[in-house]
Short mmCIF file of C-alpha atoms in Angstrom, two decimals:
data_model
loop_
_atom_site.label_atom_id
_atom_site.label_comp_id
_atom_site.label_asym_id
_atom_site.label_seq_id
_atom_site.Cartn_x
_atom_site.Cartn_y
_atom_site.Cartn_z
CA UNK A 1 26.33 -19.08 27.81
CA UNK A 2 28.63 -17.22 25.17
CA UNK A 3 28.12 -18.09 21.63
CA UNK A 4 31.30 -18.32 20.31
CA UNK A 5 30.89 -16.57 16.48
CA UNK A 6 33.18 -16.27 13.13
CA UNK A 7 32.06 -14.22 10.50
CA UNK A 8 32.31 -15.63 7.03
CA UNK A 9 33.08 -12.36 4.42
CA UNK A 10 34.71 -9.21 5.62
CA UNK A 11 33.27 -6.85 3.23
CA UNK A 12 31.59 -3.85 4.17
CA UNK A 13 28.18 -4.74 5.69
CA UNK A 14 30.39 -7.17 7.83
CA UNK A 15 32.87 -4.20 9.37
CA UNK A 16 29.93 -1.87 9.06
CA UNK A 17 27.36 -3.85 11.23
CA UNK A 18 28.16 -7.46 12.03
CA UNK A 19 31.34 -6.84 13.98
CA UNK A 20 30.31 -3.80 16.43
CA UNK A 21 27.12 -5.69 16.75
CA UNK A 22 28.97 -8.76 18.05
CA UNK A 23 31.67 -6.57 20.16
CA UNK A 24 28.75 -4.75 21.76
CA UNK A 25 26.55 -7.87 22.48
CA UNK A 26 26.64 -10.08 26.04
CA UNK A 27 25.99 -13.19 24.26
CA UNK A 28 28.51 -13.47 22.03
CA UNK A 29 32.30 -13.79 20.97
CA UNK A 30 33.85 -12.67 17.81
CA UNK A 31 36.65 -15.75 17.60
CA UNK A 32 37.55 -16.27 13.94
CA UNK A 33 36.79 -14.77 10.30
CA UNK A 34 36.97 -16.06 7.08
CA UNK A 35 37.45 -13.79 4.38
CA UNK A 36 39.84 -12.98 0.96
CA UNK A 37 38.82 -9.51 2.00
CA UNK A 38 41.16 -8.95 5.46
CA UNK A 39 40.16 -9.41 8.78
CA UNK A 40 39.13 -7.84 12.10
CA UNK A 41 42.11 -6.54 14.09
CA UNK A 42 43.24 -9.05 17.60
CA UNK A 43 40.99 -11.54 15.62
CA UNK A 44 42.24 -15.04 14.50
CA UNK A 45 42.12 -14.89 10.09
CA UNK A 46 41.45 -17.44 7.87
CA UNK A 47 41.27 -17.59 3.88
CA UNK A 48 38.27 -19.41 3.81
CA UNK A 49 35.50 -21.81 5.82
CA UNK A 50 36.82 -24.68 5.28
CA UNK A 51 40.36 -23.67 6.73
CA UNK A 52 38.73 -21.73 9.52
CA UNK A 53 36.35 -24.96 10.79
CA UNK A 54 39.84 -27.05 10.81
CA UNK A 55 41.84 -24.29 12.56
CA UNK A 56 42.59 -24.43 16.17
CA UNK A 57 39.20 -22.07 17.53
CA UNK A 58 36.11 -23.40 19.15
CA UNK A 59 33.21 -22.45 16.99
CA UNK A 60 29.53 -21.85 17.68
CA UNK A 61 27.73 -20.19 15.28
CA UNK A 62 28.98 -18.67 11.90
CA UNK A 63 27.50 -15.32 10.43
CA UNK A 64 27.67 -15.68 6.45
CA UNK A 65 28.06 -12.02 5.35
CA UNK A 66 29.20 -13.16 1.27
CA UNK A 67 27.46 -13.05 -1.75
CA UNK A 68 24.15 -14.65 -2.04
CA UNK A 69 25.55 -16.80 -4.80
CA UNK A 70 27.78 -18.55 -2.97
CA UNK A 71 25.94 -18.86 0.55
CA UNK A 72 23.98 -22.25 -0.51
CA UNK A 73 27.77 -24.00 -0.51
CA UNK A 74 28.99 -22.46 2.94
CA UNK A 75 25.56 -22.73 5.02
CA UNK A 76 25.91 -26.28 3.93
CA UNK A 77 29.35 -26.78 5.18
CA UNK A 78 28.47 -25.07 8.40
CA UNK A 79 25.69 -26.68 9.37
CA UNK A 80 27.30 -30.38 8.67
CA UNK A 81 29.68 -29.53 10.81
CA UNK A 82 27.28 -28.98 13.65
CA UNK A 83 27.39 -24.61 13.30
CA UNK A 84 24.23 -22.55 14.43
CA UNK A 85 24.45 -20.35 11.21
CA UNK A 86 22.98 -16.53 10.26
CA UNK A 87 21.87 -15.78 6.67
CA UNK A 88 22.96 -12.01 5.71
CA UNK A 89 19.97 -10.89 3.70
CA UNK A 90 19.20 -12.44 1.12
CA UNK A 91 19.19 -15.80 2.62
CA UNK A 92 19.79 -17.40 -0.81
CA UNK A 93 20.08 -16.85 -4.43
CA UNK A 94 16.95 -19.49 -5.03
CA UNK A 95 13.47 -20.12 -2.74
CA UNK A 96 15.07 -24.22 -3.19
CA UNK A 97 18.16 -24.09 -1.66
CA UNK A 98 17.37 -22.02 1.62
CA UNK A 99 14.39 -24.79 1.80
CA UNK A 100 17.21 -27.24 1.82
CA UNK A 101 19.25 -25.27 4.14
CA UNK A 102 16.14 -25.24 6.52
CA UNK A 103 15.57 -28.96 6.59
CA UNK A 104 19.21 -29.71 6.65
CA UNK A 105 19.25 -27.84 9.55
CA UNK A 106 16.19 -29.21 11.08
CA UNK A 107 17.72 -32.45 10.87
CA UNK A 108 21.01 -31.67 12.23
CA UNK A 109 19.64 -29.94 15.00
CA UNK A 110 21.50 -26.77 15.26
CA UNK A 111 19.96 -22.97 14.29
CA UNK A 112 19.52 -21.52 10.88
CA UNK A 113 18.44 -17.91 10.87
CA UNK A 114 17.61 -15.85 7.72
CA UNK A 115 17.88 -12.22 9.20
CA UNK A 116 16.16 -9.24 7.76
CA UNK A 117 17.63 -5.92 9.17
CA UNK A 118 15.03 -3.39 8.11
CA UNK A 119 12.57 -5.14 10.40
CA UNK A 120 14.07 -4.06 13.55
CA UNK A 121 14.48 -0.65 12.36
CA UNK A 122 12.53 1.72 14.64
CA UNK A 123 9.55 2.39 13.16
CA UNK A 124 8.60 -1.25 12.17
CA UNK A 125 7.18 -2.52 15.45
CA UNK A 126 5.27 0.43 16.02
CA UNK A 127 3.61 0.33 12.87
CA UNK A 128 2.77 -2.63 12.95
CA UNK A 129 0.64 -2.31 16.17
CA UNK A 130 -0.68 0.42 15.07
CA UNK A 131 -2.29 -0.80 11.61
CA UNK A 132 -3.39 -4.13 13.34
CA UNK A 133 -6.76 -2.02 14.03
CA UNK A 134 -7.17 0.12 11.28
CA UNK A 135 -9.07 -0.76 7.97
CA UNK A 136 -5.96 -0.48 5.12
CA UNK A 137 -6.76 1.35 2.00
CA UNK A 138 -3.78 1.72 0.43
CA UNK A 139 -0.03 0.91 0.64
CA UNK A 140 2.93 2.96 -1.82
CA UNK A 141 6.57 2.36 -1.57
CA UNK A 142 9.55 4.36 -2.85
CA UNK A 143 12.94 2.86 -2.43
CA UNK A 144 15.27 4.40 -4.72
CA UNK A 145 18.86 5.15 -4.32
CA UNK A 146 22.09 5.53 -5.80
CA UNK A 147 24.13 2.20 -6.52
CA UNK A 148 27.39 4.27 -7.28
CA UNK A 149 27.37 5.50 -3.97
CA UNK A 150 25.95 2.51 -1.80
CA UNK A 151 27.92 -0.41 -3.99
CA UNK A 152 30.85 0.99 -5.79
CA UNK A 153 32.80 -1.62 -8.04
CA UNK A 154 30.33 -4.62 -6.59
CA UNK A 155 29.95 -6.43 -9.72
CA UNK A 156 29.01 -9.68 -8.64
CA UNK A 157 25.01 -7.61 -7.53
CA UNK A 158 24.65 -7.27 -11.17
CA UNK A 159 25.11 -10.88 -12.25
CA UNK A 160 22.52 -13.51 -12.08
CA UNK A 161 21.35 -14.03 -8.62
CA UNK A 162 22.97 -10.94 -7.05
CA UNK A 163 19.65 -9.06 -7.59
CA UNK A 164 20.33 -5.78 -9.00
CA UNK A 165 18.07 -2.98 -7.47
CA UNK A 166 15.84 -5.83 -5.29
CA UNK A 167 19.12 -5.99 -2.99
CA UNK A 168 17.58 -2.81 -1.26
CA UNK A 169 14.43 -3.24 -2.96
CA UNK A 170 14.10 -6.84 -0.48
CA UNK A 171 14.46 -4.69 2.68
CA UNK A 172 11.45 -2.75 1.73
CA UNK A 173 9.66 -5.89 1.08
CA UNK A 174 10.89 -7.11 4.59
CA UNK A 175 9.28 -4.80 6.14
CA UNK A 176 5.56 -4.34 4.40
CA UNK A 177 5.52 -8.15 4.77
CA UNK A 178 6.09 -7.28 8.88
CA UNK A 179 3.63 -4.73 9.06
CA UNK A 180 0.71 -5.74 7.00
CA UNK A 181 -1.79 -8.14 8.57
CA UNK A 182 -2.74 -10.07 5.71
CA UNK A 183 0.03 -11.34 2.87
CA UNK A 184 -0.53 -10.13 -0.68
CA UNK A 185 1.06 -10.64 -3.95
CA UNK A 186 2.00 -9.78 -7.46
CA UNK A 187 -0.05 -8.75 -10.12
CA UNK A 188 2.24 -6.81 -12.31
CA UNK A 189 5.89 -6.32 -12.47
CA UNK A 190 7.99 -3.95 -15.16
CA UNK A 191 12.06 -4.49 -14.24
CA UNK A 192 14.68 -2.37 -15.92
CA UNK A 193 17.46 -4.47 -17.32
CA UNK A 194 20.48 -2.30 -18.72
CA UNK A 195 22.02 -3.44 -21.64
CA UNK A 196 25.26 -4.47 -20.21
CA UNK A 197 23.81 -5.82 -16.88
CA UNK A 198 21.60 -9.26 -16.01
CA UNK A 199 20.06 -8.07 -12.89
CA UNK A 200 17.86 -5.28 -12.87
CA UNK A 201 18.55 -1.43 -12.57
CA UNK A 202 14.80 -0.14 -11.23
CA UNK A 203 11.18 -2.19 -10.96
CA UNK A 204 8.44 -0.96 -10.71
CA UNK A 205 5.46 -3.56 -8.69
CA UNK A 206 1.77 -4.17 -8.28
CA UNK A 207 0.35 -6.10 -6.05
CA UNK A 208 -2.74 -6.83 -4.01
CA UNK A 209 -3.81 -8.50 -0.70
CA UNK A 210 -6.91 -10.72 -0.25
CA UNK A 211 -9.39 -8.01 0.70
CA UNK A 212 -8.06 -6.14 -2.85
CA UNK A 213 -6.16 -3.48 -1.14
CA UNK A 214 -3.49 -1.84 -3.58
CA UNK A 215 -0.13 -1.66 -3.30
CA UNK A 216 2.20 -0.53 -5.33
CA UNK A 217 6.41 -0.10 -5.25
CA UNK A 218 9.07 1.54 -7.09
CA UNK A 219 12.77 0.60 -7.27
CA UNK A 220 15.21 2.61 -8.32
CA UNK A 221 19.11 2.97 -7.90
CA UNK A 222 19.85 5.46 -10.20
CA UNK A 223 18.79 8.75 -7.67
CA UNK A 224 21.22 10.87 -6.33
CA UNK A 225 21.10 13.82 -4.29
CA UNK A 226 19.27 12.46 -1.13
CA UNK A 227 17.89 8.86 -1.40
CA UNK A 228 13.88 7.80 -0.33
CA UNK A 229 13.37 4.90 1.53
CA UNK A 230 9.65 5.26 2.05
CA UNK A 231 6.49 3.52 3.04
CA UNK A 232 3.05 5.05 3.07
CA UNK A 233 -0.16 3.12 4.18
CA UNK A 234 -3.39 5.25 3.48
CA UNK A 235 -6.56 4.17 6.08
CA UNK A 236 -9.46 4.88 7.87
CA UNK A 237 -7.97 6.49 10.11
CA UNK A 238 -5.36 8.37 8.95
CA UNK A 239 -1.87 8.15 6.82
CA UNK A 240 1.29 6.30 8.20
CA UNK A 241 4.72 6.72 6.76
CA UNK A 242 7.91 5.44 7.45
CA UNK A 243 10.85 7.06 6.26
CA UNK A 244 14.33 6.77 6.51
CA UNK A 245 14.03 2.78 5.83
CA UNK A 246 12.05 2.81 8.96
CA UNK A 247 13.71 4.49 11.57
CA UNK A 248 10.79 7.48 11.24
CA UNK A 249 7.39 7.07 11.71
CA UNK A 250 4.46 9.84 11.50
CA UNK A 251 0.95 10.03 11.44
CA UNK A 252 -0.54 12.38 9.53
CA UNK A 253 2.21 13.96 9.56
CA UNK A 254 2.71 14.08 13.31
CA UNK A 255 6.05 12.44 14.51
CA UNK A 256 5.72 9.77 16.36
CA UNK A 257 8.22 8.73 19.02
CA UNK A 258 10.63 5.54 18.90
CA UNK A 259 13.21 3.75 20.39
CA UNK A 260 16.74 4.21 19.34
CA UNK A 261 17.86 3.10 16.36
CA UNK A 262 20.05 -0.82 16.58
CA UNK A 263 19.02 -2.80 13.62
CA UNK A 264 22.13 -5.56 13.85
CA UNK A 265 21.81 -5.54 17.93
CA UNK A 266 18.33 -6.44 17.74
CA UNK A 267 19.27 -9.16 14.79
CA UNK A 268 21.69 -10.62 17.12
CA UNK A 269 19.53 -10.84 20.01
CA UNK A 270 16.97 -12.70 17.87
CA UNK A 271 19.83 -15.08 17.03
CA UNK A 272 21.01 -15.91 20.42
CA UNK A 273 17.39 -16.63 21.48
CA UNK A 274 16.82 -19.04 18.79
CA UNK A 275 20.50 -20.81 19.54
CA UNK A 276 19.47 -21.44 22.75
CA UNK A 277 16.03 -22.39 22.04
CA UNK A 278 17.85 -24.61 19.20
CA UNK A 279 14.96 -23.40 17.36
CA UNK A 280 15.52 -21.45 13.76
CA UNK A 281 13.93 -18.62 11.95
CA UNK A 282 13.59 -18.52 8.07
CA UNK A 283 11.50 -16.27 6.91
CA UNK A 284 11.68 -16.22 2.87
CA UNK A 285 8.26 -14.52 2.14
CA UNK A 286 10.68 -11.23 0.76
CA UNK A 287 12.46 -13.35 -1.32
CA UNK A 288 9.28 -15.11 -2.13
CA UNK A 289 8.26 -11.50 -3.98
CA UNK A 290 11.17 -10.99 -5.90
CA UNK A 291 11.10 -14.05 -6.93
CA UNK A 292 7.47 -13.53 -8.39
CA UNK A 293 8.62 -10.74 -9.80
CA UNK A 294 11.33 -11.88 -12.21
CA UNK A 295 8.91 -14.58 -13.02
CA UNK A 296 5.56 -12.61 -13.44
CA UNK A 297 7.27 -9.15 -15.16
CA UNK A 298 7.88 -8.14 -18.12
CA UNK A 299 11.69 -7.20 -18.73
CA UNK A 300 12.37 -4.46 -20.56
CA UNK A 301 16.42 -3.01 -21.68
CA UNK A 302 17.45 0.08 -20.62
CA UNK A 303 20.54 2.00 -21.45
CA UNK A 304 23.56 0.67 -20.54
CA UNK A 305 25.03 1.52 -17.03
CA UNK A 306 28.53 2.23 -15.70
CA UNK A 307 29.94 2.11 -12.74
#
């Protein structure tokens, strides 16, 4: 069976990923977008959801690719009108309404999925195998990058709910929450407001699991020159990293080998199992953390930042 797919805000991410994705998968069919943004070329174009479920295509499933601010309003619509529907990361702007999203879902029956890229980068399944038998000593994670470069003129991620530096920050989270085999959490949070901003610049994070292991994470998005997207995990037997947000592994510095990078393909093969299973997948435990952390840290102002 064909899922028959729209995609709901043609930004970047959705023209970057989400559309060769869809092209290049067997189970599904691009068939409408919604979008002030443009379109995708041969592809029917509406201005918004609500035009695009009344148009004249037959619609499956819906990919939401907007601002996590505004998701809550068009999973909703989606779903109540019967639409298996995947949740760009974030899935929401709150913990609440994704739970609501989830049990509306539930009780309509169709397929709510709250993707997370970064976990089917290369490196993730493999290192998580690999630390399932090894006694974890410590875990240190660098994500820092430059926001000029990856989100030019993208002023909504620096109002409330947009996240500021834990929109990248999240995918790190993704993945240590994939690869560790016991869940931790927060014991200390400092996050970098600038003056002019109300989401958060850099963030620095403790936390700890239950057997007291460490781990600690810094977020930054004011680097330049190249960017770090790294995860180290000391243990008994030896150092892991992944670098490259995943898509390198070593040990002990020895490269280890991987499959080929395809971070949206293997999203959208999750997705078409769970539509046909009718089953869903939301997963908010990275969410969970940032969450924790704007309520556990301490905020502190930093200069003012400008585009």
């Amino acid at each position: 069976m064909t899922i028959r797919i729209a995609i709901v805000g043609v930004g970047k991410i959705a023209r970057d990923q989400h559309v060769p994705a869809i092209t290049n998968s067997p189970d599904f069919d691009l068939v409408a977008t919604a979008s002030r943004n443009g379109g995708v070329e041969g592809v029917p174009a509406y201005h918004d959801l609500t035009a695009m479920l009344a148009g004249g295509e037959t619609i499956d499933a819906v990919a939401l690719c907007q601002p996590p601010q505004v998701r809550y309003a068009a999973a909703r619509e989606a779903i109540l009108a019967g639409k298996h529907v995947f949740l760009e990361k974030p899935p929401g702007a709150t913990l609440s309404e994704v739970k609501a999203l989830a049990d509306l879902a539930r009780d309509r029956g169709v397929t709510l999925f709250a993707s997370w890229h970064s976990r089917c980068a290369s490196g993730v399944a493999a290192a998580r195998d690999w630390l399932a038998a090894r006694t974890i000593t410590r875990v240190s994670v660098a994500w820092k990058e430059d926001v000029r470069h990856w989100h030019p003129g993208q002023a909504w991620i620096w109002e409330a709910g947009g996240l500021g530096v834990f929109d990248p920050g999240i995918n790190a989270l993704s993945i240590v929450t994939a690869i560790l085999p016991r869940p931790f959490f927060l014991t200390d949070a400092v996050l970098e407001f600038p003056a002019n901003r109300a989401a958060p610049i850099a963030a620095t994070l403790t936390f700890q699991d239950s057997h007291d292991v460490p781990i600690d994470a810094v977020f930054d998005w004011r680097q330049t020159g190249p960017q770090t997207w790294d995860i180290r995990v000391e243990t008994s037997d030896g150092v892991l990293l992944l670098s490259k947000g995943g898509s390198e592994m070593s040990i002990d510095g020895v490269a280890q080998d991987l499959p080929p990078e395809a971070e949206y393909p293997g999203l959208y093969d999750r997705f078409a199992g769970l539509v046909k299973a009718r089953q869903s997948d939301v997963d908010v435990s990275p969410l969970r953390h940032v969450a924790d952390a704007f309520l556990r840290g301490r905020h502190d102002r930093v200069d003012a930042f400008e585009d």
